[in-house]
Short mmCIF file of C-alpha atoms and ligand atoms in Angstrom, two decimals:
data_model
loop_
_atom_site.label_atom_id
_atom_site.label_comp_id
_atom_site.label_asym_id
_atom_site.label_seq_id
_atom_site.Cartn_x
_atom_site.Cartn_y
_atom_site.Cartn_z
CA UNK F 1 -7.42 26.08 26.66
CA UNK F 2 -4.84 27.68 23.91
CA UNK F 3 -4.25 31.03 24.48
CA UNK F 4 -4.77 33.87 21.84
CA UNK F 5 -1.66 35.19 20.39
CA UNK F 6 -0.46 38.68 20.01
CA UNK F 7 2.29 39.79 18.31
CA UNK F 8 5.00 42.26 19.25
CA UNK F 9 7.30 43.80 16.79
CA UNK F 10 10.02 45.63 18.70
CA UNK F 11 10.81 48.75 17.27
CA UNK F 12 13.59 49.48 19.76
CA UNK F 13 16.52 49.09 17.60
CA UNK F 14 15.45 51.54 15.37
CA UNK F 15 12.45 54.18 16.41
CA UNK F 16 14.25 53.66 19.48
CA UNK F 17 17.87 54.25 19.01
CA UNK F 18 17.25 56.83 16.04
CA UNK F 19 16.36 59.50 18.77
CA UNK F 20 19.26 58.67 21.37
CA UNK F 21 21.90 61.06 21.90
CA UNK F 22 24.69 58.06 22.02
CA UNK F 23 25.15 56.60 18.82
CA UNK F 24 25.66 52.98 19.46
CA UNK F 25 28.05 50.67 17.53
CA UNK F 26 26.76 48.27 15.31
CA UNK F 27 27.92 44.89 17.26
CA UNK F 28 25.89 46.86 20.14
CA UNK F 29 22.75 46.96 17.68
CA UNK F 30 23.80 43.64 16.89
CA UNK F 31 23.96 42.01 20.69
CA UNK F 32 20.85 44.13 21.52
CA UNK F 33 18.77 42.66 18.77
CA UNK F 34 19.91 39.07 19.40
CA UNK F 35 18.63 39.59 22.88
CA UNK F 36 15.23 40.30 22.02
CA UNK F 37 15.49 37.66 19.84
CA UNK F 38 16.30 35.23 22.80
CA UNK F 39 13.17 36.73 24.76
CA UNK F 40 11.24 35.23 21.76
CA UNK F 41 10.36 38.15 20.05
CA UNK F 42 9.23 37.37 16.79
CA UNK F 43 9.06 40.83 14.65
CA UNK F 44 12.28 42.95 15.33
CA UNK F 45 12.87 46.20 13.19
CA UNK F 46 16.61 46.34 12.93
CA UNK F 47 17.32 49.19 11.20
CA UNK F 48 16.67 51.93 8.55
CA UNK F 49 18.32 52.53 5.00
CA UNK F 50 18.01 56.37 5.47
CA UNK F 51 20.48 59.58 4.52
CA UNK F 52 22.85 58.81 7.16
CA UNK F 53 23.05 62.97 7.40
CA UNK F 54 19.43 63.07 8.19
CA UNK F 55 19.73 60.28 11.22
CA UNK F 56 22.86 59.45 11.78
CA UNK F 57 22.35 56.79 14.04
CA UNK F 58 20.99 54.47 11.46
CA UNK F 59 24.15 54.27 9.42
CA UNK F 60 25.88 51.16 9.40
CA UNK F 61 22.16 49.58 9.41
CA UNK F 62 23.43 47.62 6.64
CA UNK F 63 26.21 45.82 8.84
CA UNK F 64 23.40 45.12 11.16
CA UNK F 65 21.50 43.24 8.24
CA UNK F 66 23.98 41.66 7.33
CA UNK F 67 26.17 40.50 10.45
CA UNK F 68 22.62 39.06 11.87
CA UNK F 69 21.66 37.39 8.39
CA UNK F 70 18.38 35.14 9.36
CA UNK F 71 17.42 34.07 12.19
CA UNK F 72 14.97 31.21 13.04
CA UNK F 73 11.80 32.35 14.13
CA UNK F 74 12.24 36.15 13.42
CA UNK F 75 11.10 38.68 10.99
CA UNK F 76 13.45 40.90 10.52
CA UNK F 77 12.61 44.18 9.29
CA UNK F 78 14.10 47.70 8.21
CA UNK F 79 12.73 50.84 7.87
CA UNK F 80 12.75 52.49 3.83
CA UNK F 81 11.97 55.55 3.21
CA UNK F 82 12.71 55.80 -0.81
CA UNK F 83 13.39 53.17 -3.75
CA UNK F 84 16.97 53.59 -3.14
CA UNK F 85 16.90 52.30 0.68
CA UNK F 86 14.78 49.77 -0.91
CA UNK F 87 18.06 48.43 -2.77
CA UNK F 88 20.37 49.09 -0.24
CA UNK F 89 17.99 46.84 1.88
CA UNK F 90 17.73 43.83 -0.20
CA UNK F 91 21.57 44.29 -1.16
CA UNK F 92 21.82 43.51 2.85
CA UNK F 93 19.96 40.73 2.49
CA UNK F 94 16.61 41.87 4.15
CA UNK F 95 13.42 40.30 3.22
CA UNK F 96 10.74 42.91 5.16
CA UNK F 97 10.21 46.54 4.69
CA UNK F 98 8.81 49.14 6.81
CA UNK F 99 7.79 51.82 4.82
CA UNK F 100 5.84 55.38 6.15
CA UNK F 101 2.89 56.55 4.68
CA UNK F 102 1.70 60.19 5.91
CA UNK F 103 -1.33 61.31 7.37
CA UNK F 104 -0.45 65.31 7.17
CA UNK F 105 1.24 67.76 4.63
CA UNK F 106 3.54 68.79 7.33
CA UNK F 107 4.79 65.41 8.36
CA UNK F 108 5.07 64.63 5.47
CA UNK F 109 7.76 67.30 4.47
CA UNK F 110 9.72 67.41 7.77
CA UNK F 111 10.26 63.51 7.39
CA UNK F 112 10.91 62.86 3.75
CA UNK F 113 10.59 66.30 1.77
CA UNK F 114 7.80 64.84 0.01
CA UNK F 115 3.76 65.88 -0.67
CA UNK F 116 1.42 62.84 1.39
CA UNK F 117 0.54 62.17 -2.53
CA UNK F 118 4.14 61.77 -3.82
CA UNK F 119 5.14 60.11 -0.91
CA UNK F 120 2.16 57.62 -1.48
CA UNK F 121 3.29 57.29 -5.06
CA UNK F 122 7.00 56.46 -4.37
CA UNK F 123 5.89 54.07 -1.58
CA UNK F 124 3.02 52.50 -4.33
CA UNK F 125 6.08 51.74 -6.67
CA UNK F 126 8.26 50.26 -4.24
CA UNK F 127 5.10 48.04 -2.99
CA UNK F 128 4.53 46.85 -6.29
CA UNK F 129 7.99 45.90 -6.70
CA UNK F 130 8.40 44.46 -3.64
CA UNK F 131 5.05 42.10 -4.31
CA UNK F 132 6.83 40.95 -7.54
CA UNK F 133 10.11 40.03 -5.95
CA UNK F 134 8.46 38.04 -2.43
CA UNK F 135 9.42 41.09 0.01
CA UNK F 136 6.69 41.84 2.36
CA UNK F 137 5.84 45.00 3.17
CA UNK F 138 4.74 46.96 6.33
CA UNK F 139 3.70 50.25 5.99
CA UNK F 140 2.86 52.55 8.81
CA UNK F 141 0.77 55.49 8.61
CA UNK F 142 2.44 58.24 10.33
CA UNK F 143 0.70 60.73 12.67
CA UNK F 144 -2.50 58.47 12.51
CA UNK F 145 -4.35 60.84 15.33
CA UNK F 146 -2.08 63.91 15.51
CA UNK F 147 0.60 66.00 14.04
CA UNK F 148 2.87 68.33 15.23
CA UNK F 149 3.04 70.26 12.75
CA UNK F 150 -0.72 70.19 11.12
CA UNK F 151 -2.97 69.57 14.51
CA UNK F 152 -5.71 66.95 14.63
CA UNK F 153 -5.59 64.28 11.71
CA UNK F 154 -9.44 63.57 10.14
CA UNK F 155 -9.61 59.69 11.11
CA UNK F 156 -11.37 59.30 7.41
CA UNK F 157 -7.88 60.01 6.04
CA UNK F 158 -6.16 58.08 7.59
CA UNK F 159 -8.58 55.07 7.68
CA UNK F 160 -8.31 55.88 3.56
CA UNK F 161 -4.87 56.03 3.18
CA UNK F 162 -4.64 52.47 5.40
CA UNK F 163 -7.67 50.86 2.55
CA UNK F 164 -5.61 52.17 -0.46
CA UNK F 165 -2.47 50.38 0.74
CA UNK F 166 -4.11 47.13 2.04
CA UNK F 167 -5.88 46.98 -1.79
CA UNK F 168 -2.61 47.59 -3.11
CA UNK F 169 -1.06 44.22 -1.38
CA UNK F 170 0.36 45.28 1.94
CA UNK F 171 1.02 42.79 4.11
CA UNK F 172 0.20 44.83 7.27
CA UNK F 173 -0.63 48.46 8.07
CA UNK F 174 0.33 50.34 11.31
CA UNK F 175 -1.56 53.05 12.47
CA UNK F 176 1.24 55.33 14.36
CA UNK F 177 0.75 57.88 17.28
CA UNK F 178 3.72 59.76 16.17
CA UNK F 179 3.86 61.89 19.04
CA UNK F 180 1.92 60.19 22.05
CA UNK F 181 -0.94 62.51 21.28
CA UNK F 182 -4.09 60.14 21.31
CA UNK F 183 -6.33 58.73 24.01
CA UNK F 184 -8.14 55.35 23.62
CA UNK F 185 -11.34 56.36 22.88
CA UNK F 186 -9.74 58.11 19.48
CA UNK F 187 -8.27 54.71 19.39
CA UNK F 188 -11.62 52.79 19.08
CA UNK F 189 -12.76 55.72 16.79
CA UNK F 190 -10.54 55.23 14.04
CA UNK F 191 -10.08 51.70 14.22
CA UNK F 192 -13.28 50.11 14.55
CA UNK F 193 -14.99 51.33 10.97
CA UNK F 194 -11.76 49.86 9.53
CA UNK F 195 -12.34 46.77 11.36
CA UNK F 196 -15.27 46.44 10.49
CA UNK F 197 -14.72 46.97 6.51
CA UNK F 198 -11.23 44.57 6.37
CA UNK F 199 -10.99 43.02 9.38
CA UNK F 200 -8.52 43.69 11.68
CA UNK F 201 -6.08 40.59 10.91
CA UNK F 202 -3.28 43.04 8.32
CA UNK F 203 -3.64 45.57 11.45
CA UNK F 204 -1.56 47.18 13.80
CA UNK F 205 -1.07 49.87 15.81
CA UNK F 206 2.17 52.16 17.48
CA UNK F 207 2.55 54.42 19.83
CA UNK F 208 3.79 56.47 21.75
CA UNK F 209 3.89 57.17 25.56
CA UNK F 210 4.07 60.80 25.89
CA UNK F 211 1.14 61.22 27.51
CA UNK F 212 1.27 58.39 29.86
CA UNK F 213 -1.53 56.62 27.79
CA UNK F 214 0.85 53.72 25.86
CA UNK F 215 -0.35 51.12 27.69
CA UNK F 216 -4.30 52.16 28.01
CA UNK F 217 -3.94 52.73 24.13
CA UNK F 218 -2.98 49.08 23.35
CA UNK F 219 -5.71 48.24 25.41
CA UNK F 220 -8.26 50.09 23.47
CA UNK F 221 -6.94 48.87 20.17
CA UNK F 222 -7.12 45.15 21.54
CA UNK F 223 -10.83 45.92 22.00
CA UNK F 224 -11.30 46.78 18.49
CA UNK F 225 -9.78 43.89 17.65
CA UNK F 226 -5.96 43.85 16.95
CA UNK F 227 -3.37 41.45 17.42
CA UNK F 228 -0.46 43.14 15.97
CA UNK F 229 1.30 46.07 18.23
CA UNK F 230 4.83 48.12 17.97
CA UNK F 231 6.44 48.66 21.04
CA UNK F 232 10.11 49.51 22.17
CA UNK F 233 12.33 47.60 24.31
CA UNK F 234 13.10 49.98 27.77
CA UNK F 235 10.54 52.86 25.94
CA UNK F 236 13.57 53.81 23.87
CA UNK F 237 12.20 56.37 21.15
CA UNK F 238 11.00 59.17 19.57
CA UNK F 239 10.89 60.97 16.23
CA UNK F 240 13.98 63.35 15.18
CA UNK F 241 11.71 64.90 13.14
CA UNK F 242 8.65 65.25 15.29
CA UNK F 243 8.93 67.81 18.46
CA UNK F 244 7.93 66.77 21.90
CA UNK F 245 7.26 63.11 20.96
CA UNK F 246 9.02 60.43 23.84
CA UNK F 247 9.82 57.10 23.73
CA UNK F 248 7.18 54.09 22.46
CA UNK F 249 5.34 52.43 24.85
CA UNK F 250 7.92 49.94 26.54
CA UNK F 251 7.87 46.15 25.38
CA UNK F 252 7.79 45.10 29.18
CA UNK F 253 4.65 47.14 29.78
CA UNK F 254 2.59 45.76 26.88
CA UNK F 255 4.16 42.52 27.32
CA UNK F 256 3.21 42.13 31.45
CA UNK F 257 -0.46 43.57 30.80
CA UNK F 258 -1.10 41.45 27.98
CA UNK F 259 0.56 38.35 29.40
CA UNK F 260 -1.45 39.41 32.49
CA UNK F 261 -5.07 39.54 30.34
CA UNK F 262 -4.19 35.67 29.08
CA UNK F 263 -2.60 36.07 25.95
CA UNK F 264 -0.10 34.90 24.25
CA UNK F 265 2.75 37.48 23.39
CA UNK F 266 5.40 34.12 23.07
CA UNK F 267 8.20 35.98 25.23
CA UNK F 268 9.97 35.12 27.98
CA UNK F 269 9.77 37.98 30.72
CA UNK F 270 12.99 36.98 32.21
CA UNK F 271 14.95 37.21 29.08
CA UNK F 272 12.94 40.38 27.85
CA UNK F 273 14.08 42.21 31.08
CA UNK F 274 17.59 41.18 30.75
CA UNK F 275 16.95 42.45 26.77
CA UNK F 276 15.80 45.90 28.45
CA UNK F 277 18.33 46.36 31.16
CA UNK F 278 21.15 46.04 28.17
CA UNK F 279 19.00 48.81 25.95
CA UNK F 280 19.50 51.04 29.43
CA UNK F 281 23.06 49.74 29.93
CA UNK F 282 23.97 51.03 26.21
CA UNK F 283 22.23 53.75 25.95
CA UNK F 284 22.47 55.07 29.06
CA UNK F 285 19.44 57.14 28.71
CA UNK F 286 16.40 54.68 27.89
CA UNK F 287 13.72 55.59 30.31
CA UNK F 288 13.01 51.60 30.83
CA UNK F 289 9.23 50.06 31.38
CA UNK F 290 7.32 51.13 34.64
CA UNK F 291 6.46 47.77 35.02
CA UNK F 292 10.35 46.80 35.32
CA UNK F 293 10.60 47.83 39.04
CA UNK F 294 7.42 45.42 39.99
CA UNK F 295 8.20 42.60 37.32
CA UNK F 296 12.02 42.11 38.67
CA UNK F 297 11.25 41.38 42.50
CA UNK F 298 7.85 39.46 41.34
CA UNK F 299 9.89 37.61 38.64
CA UNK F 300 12.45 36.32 41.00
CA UNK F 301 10.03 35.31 44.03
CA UNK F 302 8.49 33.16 41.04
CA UNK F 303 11.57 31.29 40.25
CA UNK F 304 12.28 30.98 44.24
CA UNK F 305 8.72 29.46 44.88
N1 COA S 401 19.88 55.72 2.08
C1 COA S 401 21.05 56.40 2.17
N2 COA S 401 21.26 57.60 1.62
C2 COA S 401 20.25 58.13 0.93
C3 COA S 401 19.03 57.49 0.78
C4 COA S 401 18.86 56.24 1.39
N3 COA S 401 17.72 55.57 1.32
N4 COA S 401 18.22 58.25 0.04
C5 COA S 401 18.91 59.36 -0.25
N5 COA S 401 20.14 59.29 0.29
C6 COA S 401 21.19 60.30 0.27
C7 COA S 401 21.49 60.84 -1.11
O1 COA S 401 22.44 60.03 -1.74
C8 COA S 401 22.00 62.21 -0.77
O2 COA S 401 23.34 62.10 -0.31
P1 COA S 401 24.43 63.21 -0.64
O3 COA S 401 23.89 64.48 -0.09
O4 COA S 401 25.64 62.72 0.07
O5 COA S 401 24.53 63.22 -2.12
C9 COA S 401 21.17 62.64 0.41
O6 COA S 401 20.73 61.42 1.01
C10 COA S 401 19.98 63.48 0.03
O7 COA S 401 19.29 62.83 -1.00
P2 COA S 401 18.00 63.41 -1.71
O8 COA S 401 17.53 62.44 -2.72
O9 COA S 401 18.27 64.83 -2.16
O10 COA S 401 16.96 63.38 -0.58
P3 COA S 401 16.45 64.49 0.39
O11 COA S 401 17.46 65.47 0.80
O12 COA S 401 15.17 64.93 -0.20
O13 COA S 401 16.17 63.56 1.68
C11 COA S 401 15.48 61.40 2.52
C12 COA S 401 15.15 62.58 1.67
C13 COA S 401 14.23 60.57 2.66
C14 COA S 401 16.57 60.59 1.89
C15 COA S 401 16.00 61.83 3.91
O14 COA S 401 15.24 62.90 4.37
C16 COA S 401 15.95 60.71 4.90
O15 COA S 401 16.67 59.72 4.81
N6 COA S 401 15.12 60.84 5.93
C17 COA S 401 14.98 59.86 6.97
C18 COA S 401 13.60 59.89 7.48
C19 COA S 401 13.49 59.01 8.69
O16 COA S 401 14.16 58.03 8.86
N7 COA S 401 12.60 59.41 9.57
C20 COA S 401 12.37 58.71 10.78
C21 COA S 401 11.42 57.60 10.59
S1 COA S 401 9.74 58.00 10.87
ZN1 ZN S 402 7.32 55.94 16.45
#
């Protein structure tokens, strides 16, 4: 019987690396994101076209692009946060966007200096130019559940922001847990109405694993229905411009569990382990899975037997 498929776009080398202390060089960013590659990932954000002075650890995201070029298999992606990272992008030669939507005021100022309305409106141009030159488009609504700044988000706004975008010709919305804030029955609570209005094929989810709830999180949002799930290779992450948010849920954890439930994720544990022992080699600092510690002995006892 033919296992369902889930899809993992690892958001290491850039939610990830934005919010390290080292900044790494790019043929690090570059040897890092070929790894992940060679575990079969198939989504892989590489980078973002942001003021280098407001994260400095994405410049150079352009020599990323453009040392990688294509490679078979892969989406590449980058995160945009304006029309003239949009540019910058496709000068670099890259074909997917990630752009941020905002689910509060005061997200939505911290992160771009921007109203939620005018930062829908840049992002609404940017989509419509993107539909007319072939770029797809993934937009991610930011602080889905909770913001630091603004306190509980009203589900209903962010379930309308997600419909508006989706009419507009998004290829795929994430719903983001910006800080690690939610538990999975808020999970099911925003995303099943959705579901049940669009489907849940153009959705995705992201978070966070503050709270120790990551992994129970992408459980709950399988139940509603998703296939589609951001996670970060050795929980590398955070926000620079959200306090108190940690890493993303780790790769290896959502990988193991869902591998473990009978899907399909398509990657290769070995390699994805040797992918997340060079994110903790590099950076020095990623926390790395929890399931690493188990998956390493059991891994090798496989390949003995
Ligand atoms: N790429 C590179 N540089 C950019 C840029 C882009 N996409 N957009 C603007 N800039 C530069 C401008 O040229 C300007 O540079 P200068 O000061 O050397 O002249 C500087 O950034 C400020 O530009 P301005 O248009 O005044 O924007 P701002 O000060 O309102 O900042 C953003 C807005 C969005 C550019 C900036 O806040 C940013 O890049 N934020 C990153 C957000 C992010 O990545 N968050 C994490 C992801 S959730
Ligand atoms: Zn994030």
């Amino acid at each position: 019987m033919s296992r369902e498929s889930v899809l993992i776009n690892d958001v290491g080398p850039r939610d990830g690396l934005q919010n390290q202390s080292k900044i790494l060089t790019v043929a690090e960013r570059v040897a890092l994101i070929k790894a992940l590659a060679d575990a079969g990932m198939r989504y892989i954000e590489t980078g973002a076209f942001v003021s280098p002075r407001a994260v400095p650890a994405m410049a150079g995201s352009d020599d990323v692009a453009t040392t990688l070029g294509q490679l078979p298999g892969v989406t590449l992606s980058a995160l945009i946060p304006n029309a003239r990272g949009y540019e910058l992008a496709r000068a670099a030669g890259v074909n997917t966007v990630a752009m941020v939507l905002y689910a509060s005021e005061g997200m939505a100022q911290r992160n771009v200096k921007m109203s939620m309305a005018e930062a829908e409106a840049a992002t609404c141009d940017i989509l419509a130019r993107a539909s007319a030159e072939g770029v797809e488009v993934i937009a991610t609504v930011a602080v889905a559940y909770e913001c630091p700044f603004d306190g509980q988000t009203d589900p209903a706004v962010a379930r309308d922001i997600a419909a508006r975008f989706l009419e507009q010709g998004a290829s795929r919305i994430v719903f983001a847990d910006t800080i690690g804030a939610a538990n999975p029955q808020q999970v099911r609570q925003l995303l099943d109405p959705l579901v049940a209005e669009v489907g849940a094929e153009r959705l995705g989810a992201h978070f966070h694993d503050t709270r120790a709830m990551g992994v129970a999180n992408v459980f709950a949002a399988i139940e509603s229905g998703l296939r589609y799930f951001d996670a970060s290779i050795a929980g590398l992450g955070g926000c620079p411009f959200a306090p108190g948010a940690t890493g993303n849920v780790a790769t290896e954890d959502v990988v193991m569990m869902l591998e473990q439930m009978g899907f399909d994720t398509g990657i290769d544990l070995d390699a994805l382990i040797a992918a997340s022992d060079l994110a903790e080699e590099l950076t020095g600092s990623a926390p790395g899975g929890r399931s690493k510690r188990w998956l390493k002995p059991w891994l090798q006892k496989q390949a003995a037997s």
